[in-house]
CSV table of C-alpha atoms and ligand atoms in Angstrom, one decimal:
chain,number,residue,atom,x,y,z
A,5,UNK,CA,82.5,37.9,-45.2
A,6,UNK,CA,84.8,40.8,-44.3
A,7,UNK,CA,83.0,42.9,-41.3
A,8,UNK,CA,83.4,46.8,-42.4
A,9,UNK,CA,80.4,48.6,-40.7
A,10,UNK,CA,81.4,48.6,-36.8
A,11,UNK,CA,79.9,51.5,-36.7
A,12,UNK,CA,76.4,50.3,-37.1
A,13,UNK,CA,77.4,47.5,-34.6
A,14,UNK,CA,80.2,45.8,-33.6
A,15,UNK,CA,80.2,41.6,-33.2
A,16,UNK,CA,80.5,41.0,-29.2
A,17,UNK,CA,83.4,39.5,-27.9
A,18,UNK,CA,83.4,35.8,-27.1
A,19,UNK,CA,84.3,36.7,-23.5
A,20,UNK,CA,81.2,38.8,-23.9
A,21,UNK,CA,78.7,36.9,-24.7
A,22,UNK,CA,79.8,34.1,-22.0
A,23,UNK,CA,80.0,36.6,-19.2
A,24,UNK,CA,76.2,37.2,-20.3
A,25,UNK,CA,75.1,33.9,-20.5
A,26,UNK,CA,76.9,32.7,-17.2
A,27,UNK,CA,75.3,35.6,-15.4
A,28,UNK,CA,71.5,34.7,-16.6
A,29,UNK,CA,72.0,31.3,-15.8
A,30,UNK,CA,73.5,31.3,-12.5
A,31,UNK,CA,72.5,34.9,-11.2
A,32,UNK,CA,69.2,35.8,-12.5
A,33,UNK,CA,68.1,37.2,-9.6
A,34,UNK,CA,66.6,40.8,-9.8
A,35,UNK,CA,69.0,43.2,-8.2
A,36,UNK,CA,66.4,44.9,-6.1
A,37,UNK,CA,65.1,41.3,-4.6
A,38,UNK,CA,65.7,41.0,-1.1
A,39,UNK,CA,67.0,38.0,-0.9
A,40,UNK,CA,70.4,36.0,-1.9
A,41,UNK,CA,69.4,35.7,-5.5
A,42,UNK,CA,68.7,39.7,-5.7
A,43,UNK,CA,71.9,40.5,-3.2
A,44,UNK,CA,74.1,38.6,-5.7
A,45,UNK,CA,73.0,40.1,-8.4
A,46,UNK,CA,73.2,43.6,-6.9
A,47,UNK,CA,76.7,42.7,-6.0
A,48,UNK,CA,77.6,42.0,-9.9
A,49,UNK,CA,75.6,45.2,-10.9
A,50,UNK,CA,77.9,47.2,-8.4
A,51,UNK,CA,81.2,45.6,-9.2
A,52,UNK,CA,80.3,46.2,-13.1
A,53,UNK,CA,79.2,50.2,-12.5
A,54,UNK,CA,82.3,50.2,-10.4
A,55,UNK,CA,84.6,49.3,-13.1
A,56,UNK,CA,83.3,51.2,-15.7
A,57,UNK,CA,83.2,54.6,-13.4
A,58,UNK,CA,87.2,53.7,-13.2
A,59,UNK,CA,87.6,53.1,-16.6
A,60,UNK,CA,86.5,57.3,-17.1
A,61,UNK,CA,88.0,58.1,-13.5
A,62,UNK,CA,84.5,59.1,-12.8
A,63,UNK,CA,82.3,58.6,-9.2
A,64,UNK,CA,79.9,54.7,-9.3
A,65,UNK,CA,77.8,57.0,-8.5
A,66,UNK,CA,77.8,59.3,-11.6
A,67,UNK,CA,76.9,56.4,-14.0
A,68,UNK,CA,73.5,55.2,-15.2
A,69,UNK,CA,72.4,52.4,-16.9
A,70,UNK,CA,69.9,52.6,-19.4
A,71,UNK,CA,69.3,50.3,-23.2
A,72,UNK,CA,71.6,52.3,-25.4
A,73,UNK,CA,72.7,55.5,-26.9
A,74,UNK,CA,69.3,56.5,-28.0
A,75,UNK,CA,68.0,56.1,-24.7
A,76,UNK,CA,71.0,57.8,-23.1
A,77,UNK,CA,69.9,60.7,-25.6
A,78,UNK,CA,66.6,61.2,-25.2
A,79,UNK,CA,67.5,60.9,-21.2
A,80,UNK,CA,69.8,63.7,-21.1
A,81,UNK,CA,68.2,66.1,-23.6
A,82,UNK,CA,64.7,65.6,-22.3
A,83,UNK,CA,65.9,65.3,-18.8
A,84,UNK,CA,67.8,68.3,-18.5
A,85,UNK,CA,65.4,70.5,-20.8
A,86,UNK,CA,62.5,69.4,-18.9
A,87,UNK,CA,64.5,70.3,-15.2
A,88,UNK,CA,65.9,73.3,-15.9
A,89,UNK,CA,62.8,74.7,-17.9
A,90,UNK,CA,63.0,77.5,-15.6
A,91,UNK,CA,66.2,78.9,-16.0
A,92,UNK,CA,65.1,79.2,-20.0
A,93,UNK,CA,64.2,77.7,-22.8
A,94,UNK,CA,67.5,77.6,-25.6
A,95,UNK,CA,69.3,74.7,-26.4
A,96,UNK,CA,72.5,74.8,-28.5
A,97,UNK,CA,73.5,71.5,-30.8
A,98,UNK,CA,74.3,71.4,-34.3
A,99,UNK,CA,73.3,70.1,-37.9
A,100,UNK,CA,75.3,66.8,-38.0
A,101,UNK,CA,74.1,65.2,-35.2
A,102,UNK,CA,72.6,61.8,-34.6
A,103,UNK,CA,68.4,61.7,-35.0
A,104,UNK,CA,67.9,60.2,-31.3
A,105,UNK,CA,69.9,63.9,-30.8
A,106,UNK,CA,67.7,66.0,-33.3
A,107,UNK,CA,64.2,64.4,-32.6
A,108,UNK,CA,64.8,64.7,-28.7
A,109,UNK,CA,65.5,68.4,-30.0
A,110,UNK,CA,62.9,68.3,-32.3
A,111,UNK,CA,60.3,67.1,-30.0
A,112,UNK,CA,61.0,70.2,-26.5
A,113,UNK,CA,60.7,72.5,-30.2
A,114,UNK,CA,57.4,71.5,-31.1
A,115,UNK,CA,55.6,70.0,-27.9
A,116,UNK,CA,57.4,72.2,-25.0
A,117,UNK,CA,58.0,75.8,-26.4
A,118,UNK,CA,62.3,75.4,-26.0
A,119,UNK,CA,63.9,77.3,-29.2
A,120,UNK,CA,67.1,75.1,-30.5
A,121,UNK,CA,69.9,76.9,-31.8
A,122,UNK,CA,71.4,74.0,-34.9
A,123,UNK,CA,75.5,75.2,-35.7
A,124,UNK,CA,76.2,74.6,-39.2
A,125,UNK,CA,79.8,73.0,-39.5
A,126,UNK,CA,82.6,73.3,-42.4
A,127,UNK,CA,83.1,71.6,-45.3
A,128,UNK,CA,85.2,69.1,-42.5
A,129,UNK,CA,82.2,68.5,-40.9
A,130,UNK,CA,83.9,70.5,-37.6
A,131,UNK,CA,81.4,73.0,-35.6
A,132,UNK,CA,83.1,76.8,-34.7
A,133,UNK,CA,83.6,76.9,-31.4
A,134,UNK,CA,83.3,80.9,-31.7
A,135,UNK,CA,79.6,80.2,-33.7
A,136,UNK,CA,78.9,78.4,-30.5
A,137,UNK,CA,79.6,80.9,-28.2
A,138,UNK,CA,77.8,83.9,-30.1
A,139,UNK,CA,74.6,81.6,-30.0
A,140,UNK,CA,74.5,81.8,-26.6
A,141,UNK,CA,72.1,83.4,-24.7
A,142,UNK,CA,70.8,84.5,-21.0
A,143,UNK,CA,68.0,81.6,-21.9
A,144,UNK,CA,70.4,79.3,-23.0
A,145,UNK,CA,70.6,76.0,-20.0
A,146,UNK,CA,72.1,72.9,-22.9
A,147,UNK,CA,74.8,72.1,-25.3
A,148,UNK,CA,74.3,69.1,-26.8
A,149,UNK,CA,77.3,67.9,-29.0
A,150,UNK,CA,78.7,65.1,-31.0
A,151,UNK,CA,82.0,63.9,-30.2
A,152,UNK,CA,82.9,61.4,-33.0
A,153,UNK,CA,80.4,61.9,-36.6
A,154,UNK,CA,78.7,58.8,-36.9
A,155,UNK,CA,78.5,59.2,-40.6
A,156,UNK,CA,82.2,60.8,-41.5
A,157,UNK,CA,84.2,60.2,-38.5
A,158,UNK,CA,85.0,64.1,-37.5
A,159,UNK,CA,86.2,64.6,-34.1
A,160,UNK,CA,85.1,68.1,-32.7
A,161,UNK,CA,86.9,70.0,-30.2
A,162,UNK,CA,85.1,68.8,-27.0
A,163,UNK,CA,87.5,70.3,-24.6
A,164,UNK,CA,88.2,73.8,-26.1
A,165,UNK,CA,84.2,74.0,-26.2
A,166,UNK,CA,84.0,72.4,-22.4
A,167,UNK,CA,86.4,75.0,-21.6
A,168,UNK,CA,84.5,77.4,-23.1
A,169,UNK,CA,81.3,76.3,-21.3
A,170,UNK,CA,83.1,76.9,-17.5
A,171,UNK,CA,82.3,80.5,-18.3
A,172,UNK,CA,78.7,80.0,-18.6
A,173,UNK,CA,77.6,77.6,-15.3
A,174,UNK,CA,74.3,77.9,-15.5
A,175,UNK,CA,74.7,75.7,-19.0
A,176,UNK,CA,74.8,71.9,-19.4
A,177,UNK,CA,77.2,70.3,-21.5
A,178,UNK,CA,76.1,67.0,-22.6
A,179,UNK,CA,78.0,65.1,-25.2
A,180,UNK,CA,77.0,62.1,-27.3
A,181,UNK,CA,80.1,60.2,-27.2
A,182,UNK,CA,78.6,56.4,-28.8
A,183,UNK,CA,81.3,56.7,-31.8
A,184,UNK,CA,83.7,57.7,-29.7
A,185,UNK,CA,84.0,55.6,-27.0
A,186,UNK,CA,87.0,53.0,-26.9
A,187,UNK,CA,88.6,54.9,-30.5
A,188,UNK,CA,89.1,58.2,-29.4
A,189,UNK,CA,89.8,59.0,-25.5
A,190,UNK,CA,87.3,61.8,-24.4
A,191,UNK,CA,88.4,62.8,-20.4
A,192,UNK,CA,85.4,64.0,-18.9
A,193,UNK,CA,86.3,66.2,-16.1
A,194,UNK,CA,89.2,67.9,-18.3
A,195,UNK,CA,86.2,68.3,-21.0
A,196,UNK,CA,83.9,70.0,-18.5
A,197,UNK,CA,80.7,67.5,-19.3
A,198,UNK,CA,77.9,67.4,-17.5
A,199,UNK,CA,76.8,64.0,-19.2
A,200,UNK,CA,78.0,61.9,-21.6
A,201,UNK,CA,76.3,58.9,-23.6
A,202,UNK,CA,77.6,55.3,-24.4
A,203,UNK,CA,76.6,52.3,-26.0
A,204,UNK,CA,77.3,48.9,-25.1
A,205,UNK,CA,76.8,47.4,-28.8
A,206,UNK,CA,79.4,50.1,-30.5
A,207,UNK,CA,81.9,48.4,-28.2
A,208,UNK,CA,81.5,45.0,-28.9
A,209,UNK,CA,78.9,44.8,-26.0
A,210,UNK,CA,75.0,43.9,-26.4
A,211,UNK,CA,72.7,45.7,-28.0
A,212,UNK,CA,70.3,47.2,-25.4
A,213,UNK,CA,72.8,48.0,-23.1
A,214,UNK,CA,74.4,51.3,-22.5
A,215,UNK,CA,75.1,54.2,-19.9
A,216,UNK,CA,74.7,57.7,-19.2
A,217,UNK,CA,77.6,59.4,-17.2
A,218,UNK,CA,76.0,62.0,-14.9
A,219,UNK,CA,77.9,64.6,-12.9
A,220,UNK,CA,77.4,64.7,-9.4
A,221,UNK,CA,74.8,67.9,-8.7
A,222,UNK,CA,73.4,67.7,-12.1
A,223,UNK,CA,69.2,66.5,-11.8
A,224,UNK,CA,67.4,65.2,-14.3
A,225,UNK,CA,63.7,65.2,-14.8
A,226,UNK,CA,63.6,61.0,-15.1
A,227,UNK,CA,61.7,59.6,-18.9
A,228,UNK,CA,60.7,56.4,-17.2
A,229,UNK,CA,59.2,56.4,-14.1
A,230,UNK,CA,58.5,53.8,-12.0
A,231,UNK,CA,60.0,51.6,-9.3
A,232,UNK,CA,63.0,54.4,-8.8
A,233,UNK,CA,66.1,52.3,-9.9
A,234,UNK,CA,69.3,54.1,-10.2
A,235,UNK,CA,69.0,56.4,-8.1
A,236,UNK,CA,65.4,57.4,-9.4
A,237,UNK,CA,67.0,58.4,-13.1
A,238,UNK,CA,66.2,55.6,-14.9
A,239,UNK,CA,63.5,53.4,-13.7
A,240,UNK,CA,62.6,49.2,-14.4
A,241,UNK,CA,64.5,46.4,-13.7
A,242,UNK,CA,68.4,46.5,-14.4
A,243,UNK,CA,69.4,44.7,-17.4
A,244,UNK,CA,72.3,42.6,-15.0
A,245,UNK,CA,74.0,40.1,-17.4
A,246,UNK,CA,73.6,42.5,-20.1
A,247,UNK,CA,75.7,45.5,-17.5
A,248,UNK,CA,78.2,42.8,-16.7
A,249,UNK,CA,78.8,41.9,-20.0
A,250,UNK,CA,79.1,45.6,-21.0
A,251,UNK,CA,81.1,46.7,-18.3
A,252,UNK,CA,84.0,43.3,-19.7
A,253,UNK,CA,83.6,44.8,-23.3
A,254,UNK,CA,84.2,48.5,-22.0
A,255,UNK,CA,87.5,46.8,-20.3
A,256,UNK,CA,88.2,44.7,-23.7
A,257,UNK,CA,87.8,47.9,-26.0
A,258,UNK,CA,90.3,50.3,-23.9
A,259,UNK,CA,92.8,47.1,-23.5
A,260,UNK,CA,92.9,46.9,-27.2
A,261,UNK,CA,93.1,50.9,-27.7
A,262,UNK,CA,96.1,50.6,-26.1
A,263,UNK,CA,97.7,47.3,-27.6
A,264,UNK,CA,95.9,47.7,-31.0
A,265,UNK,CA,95.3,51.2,-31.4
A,266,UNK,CA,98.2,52.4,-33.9
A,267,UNK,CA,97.6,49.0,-36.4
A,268,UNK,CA,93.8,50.3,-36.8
A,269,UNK,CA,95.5,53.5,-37.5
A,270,UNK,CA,97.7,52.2,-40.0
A,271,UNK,CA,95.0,50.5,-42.1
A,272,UNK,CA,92.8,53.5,-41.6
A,273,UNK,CA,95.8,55.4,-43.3
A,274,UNK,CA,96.5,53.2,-46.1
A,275,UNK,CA,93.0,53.2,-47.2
A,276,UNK,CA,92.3,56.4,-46.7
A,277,UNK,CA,95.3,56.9,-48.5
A,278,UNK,CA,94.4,54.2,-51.4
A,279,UNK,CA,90.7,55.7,-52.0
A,280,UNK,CA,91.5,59.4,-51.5
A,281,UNK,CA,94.0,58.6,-54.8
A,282,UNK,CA,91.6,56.6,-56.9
A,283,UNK,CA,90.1,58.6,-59.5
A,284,UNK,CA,87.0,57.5,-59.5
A,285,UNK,CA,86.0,57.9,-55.9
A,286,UNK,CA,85.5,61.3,-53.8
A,287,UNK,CA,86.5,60.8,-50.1
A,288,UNK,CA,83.9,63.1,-47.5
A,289,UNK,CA,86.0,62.1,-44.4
A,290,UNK,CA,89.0,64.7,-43.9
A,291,UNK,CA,92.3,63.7,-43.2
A,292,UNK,CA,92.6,64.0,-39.2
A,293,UNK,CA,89.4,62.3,-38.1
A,294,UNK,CA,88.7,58.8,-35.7
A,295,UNK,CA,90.6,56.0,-36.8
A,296,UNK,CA,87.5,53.5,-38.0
A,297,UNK,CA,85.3,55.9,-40.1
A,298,UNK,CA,85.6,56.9,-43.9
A,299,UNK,CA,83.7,57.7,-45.9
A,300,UNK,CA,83.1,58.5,-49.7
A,301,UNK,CA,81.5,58.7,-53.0
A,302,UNK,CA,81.8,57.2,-56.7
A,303,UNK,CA,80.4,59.6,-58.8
A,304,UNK,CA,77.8,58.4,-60.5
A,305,UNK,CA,77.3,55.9,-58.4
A,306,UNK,CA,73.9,55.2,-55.9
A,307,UNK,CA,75.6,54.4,-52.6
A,308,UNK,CA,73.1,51.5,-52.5
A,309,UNK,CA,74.2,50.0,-55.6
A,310,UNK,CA,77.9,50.1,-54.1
A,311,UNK,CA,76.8,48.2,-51.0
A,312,UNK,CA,74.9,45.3,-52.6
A,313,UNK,CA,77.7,45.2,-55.3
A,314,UNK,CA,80.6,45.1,-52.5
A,315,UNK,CA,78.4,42.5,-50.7
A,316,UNK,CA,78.3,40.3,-53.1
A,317,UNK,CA,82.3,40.4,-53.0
A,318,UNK,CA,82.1,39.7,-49.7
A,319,UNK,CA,82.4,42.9,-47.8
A,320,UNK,CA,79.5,44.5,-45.5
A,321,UNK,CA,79.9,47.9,-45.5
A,322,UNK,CA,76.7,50.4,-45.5
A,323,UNK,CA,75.2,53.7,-46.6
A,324,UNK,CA,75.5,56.8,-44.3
A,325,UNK,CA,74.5,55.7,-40.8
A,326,UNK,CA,72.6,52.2,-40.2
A,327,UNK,CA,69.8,54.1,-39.1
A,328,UNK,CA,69.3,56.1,-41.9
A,329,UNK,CA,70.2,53.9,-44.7
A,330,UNK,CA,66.9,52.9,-45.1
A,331,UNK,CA,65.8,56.4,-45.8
A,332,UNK,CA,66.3,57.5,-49.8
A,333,UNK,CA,67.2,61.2,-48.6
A,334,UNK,CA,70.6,62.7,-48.9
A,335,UNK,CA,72.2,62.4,-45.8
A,336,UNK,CA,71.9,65.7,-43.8
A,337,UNK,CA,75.6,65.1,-42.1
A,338,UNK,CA,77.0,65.7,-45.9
A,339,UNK,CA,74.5,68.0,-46.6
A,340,UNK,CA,75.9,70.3,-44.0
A,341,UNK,CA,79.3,69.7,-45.0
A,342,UNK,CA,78.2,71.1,-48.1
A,343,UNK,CA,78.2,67.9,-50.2
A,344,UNK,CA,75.6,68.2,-53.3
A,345,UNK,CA,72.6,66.2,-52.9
A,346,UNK,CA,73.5,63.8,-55.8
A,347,UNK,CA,77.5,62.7,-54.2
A,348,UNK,CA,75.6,62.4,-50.7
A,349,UNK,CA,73.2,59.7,-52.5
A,350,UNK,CA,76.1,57.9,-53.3
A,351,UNK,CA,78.0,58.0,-50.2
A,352,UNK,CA,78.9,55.0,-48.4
A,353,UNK,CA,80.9,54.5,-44.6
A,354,UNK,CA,83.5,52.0,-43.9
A,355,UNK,CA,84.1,51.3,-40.2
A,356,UNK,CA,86.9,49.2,-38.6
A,357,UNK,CA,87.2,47.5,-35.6
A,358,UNK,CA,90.4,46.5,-34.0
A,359,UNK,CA,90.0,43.3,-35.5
A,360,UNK,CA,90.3,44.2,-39.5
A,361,UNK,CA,93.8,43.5,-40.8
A,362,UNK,CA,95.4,45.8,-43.5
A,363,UNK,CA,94.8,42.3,-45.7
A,364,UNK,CA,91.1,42.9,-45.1
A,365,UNK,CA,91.6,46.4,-46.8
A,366,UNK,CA,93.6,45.8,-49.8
A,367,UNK,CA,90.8,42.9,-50.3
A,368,UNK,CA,88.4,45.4,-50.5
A,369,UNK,CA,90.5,47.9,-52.7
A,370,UNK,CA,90.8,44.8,-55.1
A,371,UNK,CA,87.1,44.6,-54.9
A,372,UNK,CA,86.0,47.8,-55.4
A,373,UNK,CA,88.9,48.1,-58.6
A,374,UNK,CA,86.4,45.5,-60.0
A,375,UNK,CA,82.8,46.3,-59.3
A,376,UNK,CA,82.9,50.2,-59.7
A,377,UNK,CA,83.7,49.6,-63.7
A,378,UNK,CA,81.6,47.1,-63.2
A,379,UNK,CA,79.1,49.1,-62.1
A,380,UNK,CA,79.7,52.3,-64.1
A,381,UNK,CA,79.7,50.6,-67.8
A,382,UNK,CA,76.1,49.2,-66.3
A,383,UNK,CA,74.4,52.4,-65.7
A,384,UNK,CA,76.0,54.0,-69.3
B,16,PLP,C1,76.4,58.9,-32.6
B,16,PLP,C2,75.3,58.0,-32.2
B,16,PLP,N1,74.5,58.3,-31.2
B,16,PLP,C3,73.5,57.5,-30.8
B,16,PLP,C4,73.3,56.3,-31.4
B,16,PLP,C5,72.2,55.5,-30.9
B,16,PLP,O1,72.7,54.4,-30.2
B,16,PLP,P1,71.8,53.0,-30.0
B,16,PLP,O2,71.9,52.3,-31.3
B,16,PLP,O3,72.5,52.3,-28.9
B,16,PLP,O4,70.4,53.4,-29.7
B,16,PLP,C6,74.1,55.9,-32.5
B,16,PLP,C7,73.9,54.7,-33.2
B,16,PLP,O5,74.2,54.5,-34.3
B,16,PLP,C8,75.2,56.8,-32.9
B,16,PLP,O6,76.0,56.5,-33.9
């Protein structure tokens, strides 16, 4: 099987999963014990937080572990709504972004009074950094923005819109940055973000793993509560082989950035190239976007269909994001694009890793020169 949908997950790496293992076995001790067991595993918890805050040239301090990016979400909308609740009540995001973004969003809407201000984007999927600034108002304390499309692989202008933000202080920028992270370099200070999500398992880490950066100064009413781990943010018992293994992936993925970076751009190119000339396929990804995300429509085709069809050739790939591909609605991402409701139920995503090879990709352009006639002479 050829692995195209690293966006939904990625596989860990080797190293990984041993780091993980070796710590559970030999260091299982909970960090906040008191004794040797606990100190040692403290000791790994601190070296692993250490590494990853120099990794973004960020403070140990500023980082905070949670399970994931929907965690890391929900944390820093709901946190930072739910603190600042007195400066006002308007929140700022926009129509493509992830649900653990919208139904944080969703939820301060209908359970806590905040109005949310949703930015349509272009037919590139990119939000108007102009739109954003006229939608502020004296009541307005968040920005919450993707960085990398989950679904079509845009990249919005992070730092012209941080830049932006300086003007405003008494706003929070926070910025899901899950698709982002170890394919397109996002500097945080230079961006002017408040907080930023990861997750561990989009970069060849464990699912359940993940972190929150969180700017010195910047409080956050806490979602779990409890026995006051990190720093009182995020309470319950730290995951610690699961932290250590994701702070060696979060080394691994910015190693290969560098060494592997422009060869995962190269077969990005040649199949975007290669699908955006076949005749029978309508690419939704625009040109300049992340190197591991495209993704399209076959007229005529039921994105579903595709999948199962290309599975059976060997290739995973999936329908809009993983979350959502279990859902039969047009996917809202496209749907803001502008995308008609029947070429969003076809759409599919490919996502590389650094791994895929440019063999991988003309496998699957012979593949899909089979099963879309295939396909097509099926539903006639
Ligand atoms: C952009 C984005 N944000 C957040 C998440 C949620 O992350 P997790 O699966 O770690 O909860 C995802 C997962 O697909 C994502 O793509």
């Amino acid at each position: 099987m050829i692995y195209f949908d690293n966006s939904a997950t990625t596989k860990p790496y080797e190293e990984v999963l041993d780091s993980f293992v070796k710590v559970n076995r030999e260091y299982y001790g909970n960090p906040s014990s008191l004794h040797h067991y606990g100190g040692k595993a403290e000791q790994l918890m601190t070296s692993a937080r250490q590494q990853i805050a120099d990794g973004l040239s960020v403070k140990p301090s500023e980082i905070i572990f949670t399970s994931g990016g929907t965690e890391g979400n929900n944390l820093a909308i709901k946190g930072a709504a739910l603190e600042y609740k007195g400066r006002g009540n308007h929140m700022i995001t926009s129509e493509i972004e992830h649900s653990s973004v919208q139904n944080s969003m969703k939820q301060l809407e209908e359970k806590w009074g905040f109005q949310v201000t949703r930015l349509p984007v272009d037919s590139n999927g990119m939000v108007c950094p102009d739109d954003l600034e006229k939608a502020i108002t004296d009541k307005t304390i968040l920005v919450s923005l993707i960085h990398v499309s989950n679904e079509v692989g845009t990249i919005q202008p992070i730092k012209e819109i941080g830049k932006m933000l300086k003007k405003y202080p008494k706003i929070i920028f926070h910025v899901d940055h899950v698709q982002g992270a170890g394919k397109v370099v996002l500097p945080l200070h230079d961006s002017g973000i408040d907080l930023c999500t990861f997750s561990a398992h989009k970069f060849h880490g464990l699912k359940g793993t993940g972190f929150l950066y969180k700017r010195s100064g910047i409080r956050l009413e806490p979602i779990f509560t409890g026995g006051n781990q990190e720093q009182t943010w995020r309470s319950g018992t730290e995951n610690t082989g699961g932290i250590v293994a994701m702070a060696k992936a979060f080394r691994m993925i910015e190693e290969n950035r560098v060494k592997k970076g422009h060869s995962l751009l190269k077969v990005r190119e040649f199949l975007y190239h290669e699908l955006e000339n076949n005749d029978h396929i309508i690419v939704h990804t625009p040109k300049k976007a992340a190197p591991h995300i495209i993704n399209f429509s076959v007229p005529g085709l039921k994105g579903e269909v595709l999948v199962h069809a290309l599975e059976e050739n060997g290739f995973m790939i999936s329908t809009t994001s993983a979350c959502s591909s279990k859902e039969k609605t047009p996917s809202q991402t496209l749907k803001a694009m502008g995308v008609s409701d029947e070429m969003a139920l076809g759409a599919v995503r490919i996502s590389l890793s650094y791994e895929n090879t440019r063999t991988e990709a003309v496998q699957f352009l012979e593949a899909l020169k089979e099963v879309i006639p295939r396909l097509k002479s099926v539903v006639r």
